[in-house]
Structures are given as C-alpha cells and as structure tokens.
XYZ file of C-alpha atoms in Angstrom:
194
model
C 60.559 104.355 141.024
C 63.630 104.709 138.939
C 62.756 102.043 136.381
C 62.162 102.674 132.741
C 59.027 100.659 131.429
C 59.323 99.156 128.010
C 55.996 98.472 126.296
C 55.382 95.973 123.440
C 52.066 95.157 121.881
C 50.078 97.356 124.290
C 51.377 95.902 127.663
C 54.734 96.249 129.681
C 57.284 93.741 128.483
C 60.019 94.570 130.990
C 61.649 97.516 133.122
C 65.259 98.765 132.789
C 67.178 99.952 136.054
C 69.234 102.881 136.116
C 72.411 100.682 136.100
C 71.089 98.809 132.902
C 69.504 95.706 134.345
C 66.497 94.602 132.767
C 63.661 93.090 135.206
C 60.714 91.266 133.801
C 57.973 88.731 134.870
C 58.497 85.561 132.954
C 54.588 85.338 132.336
C 54.995 88.607 130.307
C 57.441 87.001 128.049
C 55.523 84.068 126.797
C 56.265 83.933 123.151
C 59.388 83.549 120.851
C 58.688 87.029 119.552
C 58.450 88.538 123.073
C 61.654 86.707 124.063
C 63.338 88.159 120.944
C 62.192 91.531 121.745
C 63.265 91.109 125.362
C 66.810 90.167 124.106
C 66.980 93.258 122.004
C 65.993 95.452 124.976
C 68.690 93.714 126.942
C 71.317 94.258 124.443
C 70.300 97.914 124.118
C 70.310 98.462 127.933
C 73.742 97.087 127.978
C 75.136 99.088 125.281
C 73.530 102.436 126.744
C 74.960 101.463 130.174
C 78.662 100.715 128.480
C 78.690 104.161 126.710
C 77.228 106.188 129.329
C 79.501 104.975 131.945
C 82.320 105.626 129.570
C 81.200 109.155 128.686
C 80.806 110.037 132.508
C 84.466 109.003 133.096
C 86.015 110.359 129.930
C 88.124 113.523 129.842
C 86.839 116.576 127.985
C 87.966 116.947 124.438
C 90.020 120.161 124.084
C 89.997 121.327 120.481
C 90.015 124.864 118.936
C 86.622 125.862 117.483
C 84.732 122.816 119.133
C 81.724 123.314 121.253
C 82.117 122.114 124.909
C 80.619 118.825 126.053
C 82.588 116.315 123.851
C 84.498 113.674 125.706
C 87.352 111.530 124.470
C 86.401 107.905 124.501
C 89.449 106.805 122.558
C 92.313 108.199 120.629
C 94.836 106.482 118.413
C 96.991 107.462 115.580
C 95.560 110.867 115.148
C 92.002 109.638 115.217
C 89.563 110.601 118.063
C 86.374 108.891 119.132
C 84.270 111.336 121.159
C 80.830 111.547 122.613
C 78.346 113.980 124.012
C 75.237 113.532 125.826
C 72.057 114.937 124.196
C 68.427 115.338 125.312
C 67.627 111.840 123.880
C 70.793 109.872 124.692
C 74.143 110.466 123.188
C 75.947 111.424 119.991
C 79.247 109.888 118.831
C 81.767 111.407 116.330
C 85.129 110.361 114.979
C 87.634 113.206 113.965
C 90.951 113.356 112.587
C 93.328 115.498 114.572
C 94.854 118.629 112.977
C 98.643 118.365 112.204
C 99.344 120.521 115.302
C 96.917 118.499 117.514
C 95.060 121.685 118.433
C 91.918 121.165 116.599
C 89.921 118.384 114.818
C 88.425 117.924 111.422
C 86.482 115.530 109.030
C 83.925 114.639 111.575
C 81.963 111.493 111.013
C 78.847 111.851 113.065
C 76.595 108.922 114.677
C 73.573 109.975 116.553
C 73.136 107.240 119.282
C 74.908 104.655 116.935
C 77.685 103.711 119.278
C 78.591 100.587 117.391
C 79.027 102.213 114.042
C 81.190 104.977 115.678
C 83.321 102.268 117.251
C 83.613 100.556 113.864
C 84.551 103.807 112.133
C 87.110 104.620 114.759
C 88.662 101.360 114.327
C 89.032 101.775 110.571
C 90.085 105.484 110.440
C 92.539 104.924 113.106
C 94.110 101.924 111.531
C 93.389 99.554 114.346
C 91.698 97.488 111.830
C 92.824 97.353 108.311
C 90.145 98.328 105.711
C 91.226 95.270 103.523
C 89.971 92.920 106.392
C 86.458 94.178 106.546
C 83.653 93.723 103.848
C 81.230 96.707 103.260
C 77.562 96.322 102.907
C 77.988 96.450 99.270
C 80.336 93.728 99.188
C 78.357 91.546 101.724
C 75.212 91.898 99.487
C 77.217 90.748 96.417
C 78.582 87.701 98.368
C 75.045 86.758 99.478
C 73.585 87.042 95.958
C 76.525 85.142 94.600
C 76.295 82.351 97.015
C 72.549 82.139 96.435
C 73.224 82.049 92.741
C 75.914 79.334 92.908
C 73.785 77.284 95.440
C 70.903 77.267 92.958
C 73.405 76.307 90.117
C 72.837 79.663 88.295
C 76.312 81.235 88.571
C 76.883 85.195 88.640
C 73.759 87.096 87.427
C 75.983 89.520 85.663
C 79.437 90.461 84.577
C 79.392 93.048 87.317
C 78.553 90.574 89.817
C 81.396 88.160 88.587
C 83.694 91.227 88.782
C 82.739 91.950 92.291
C 82.898 88.415 93.149
C 86.639 88.162 91.983
C 87.382 91.148 93.630
C 85.959 89.855 96.995
C 87.843 86.636 96.311
C 91.109 88.587 96.081
C 90.339 90.552 99.186
C 89.680 87.132 100.944
C 92.846 85.502 99.487
C 94.956 88.442 100.768
C 93.809 87.687 104.279
C 94.157 83.872 104.389
C 97.283 81.749 104.350
C 97.981 80.344 101.058
C 97.078 76.438 100.825
C 99.324 74.039 99.311
C 98.439 73.067 95.735
C 98.231 69.411 96.769
C 95.602 70.252 99.419
C 93.478 72.147 96.888
C 93.753 69.192 94.476
C 92.591 66.679 97.411
C 89.800 68.900 98.197
C 88.724 69.152 94.438
C 89.014 65.220 94.158
C 86.719 64.657 97.219
C 84.209 67.034 96.058
C 84.068 65.219 92.630
C 83.609 61.952 94.522
C 80.843 63.199 96.534
C 78.891 64.393 93.496
C-alpha cells in the first residue's frame, strides 16, 4: 500500500508514507518509551525525505576518474558535498576539488549519515570555523571537568586541566571580552551567595 511499517517490541508502531509522513494509531503509542521511539522515527523519516528530495534534484557531479551516480548537493570554496543512492539508502561524501577543478580528492565518506556529512562540509569548506566547534574529545573533557567541579573535586589530572585551559581559550576567543568590573561584580555576587 506504499507505506513502510515500523515495528517496535513485536508490534507495528507506525507507518511511513513515500513522502516521509508518519502515520500511527495513538493507542499504539501508549508509553513514554514508545513516544520517544516514534519521535526518532519521525526525525529519521524527515531527514531521509530531505536528502532524497535533494538528491533527485541535484546535478550530476562531473569529475575525472569518478564513478557515475554522485550528485552535487552543495559546493563552496573548493569543497563538494555529494551523494549517491545505494541499495539501502544513500551515501554521502565530501571532497576537495583539484586545483584545475577537473577532479576531486581526499574524500570523507558517510554511509547514510547525512548530518555528519553536512557538518564535515561546513568545516572543510570554511563555512564554519573549526575554532567555533567542539569535537567529541573536547566535549567529553568539558563534561568530566564540569562534573568534577560541581562535586568540588577540581580537575582529575594535569591532562584534564590542560585540556580545560585549552577549551577555555577557545571559548574566550569566541566570546566578546567582558569588562573587568563586570567580572569583579559577578565574583562578589558569587561570594555573597556562598
């Protein structure tokens, strides 16, 4: 009937239409976990609909030595975001254009991971400065440091302190400088509240 059934816990949770709409019976989605799974299905259906619509309308990528089938989703500053349909969905890749713009190289491949491919394109092309983005390692260090500070333990190691200082420098480079008297007032209010 043109609907893709999605099963969860041995029963149908919802059905997805060819246009990415999600249909479900509210009696099937009767718990918080079922609602969370339905939300994930709805998000995935929307993402697939987005990239499949783009792939269908995108022009073919012309590059020497490249297999046919890749389509240009975006191009900026010598960086290409392309995609191709596969048997199981789509594959995305970012490439750097050759100096003569006839070929591509240094491919970063993302099997069905459209979000990561878009993020990689934004960074590689310079649309987003790398200094404005925290990588997973930095986020993990931030999480551990904040948990440690909240528990009154401070950094767990010199390495963690070093990483935290590096991250603080990165944050300070992005934020406008605060006047010294504002920092002093905030410190004074903090002391009073303790």
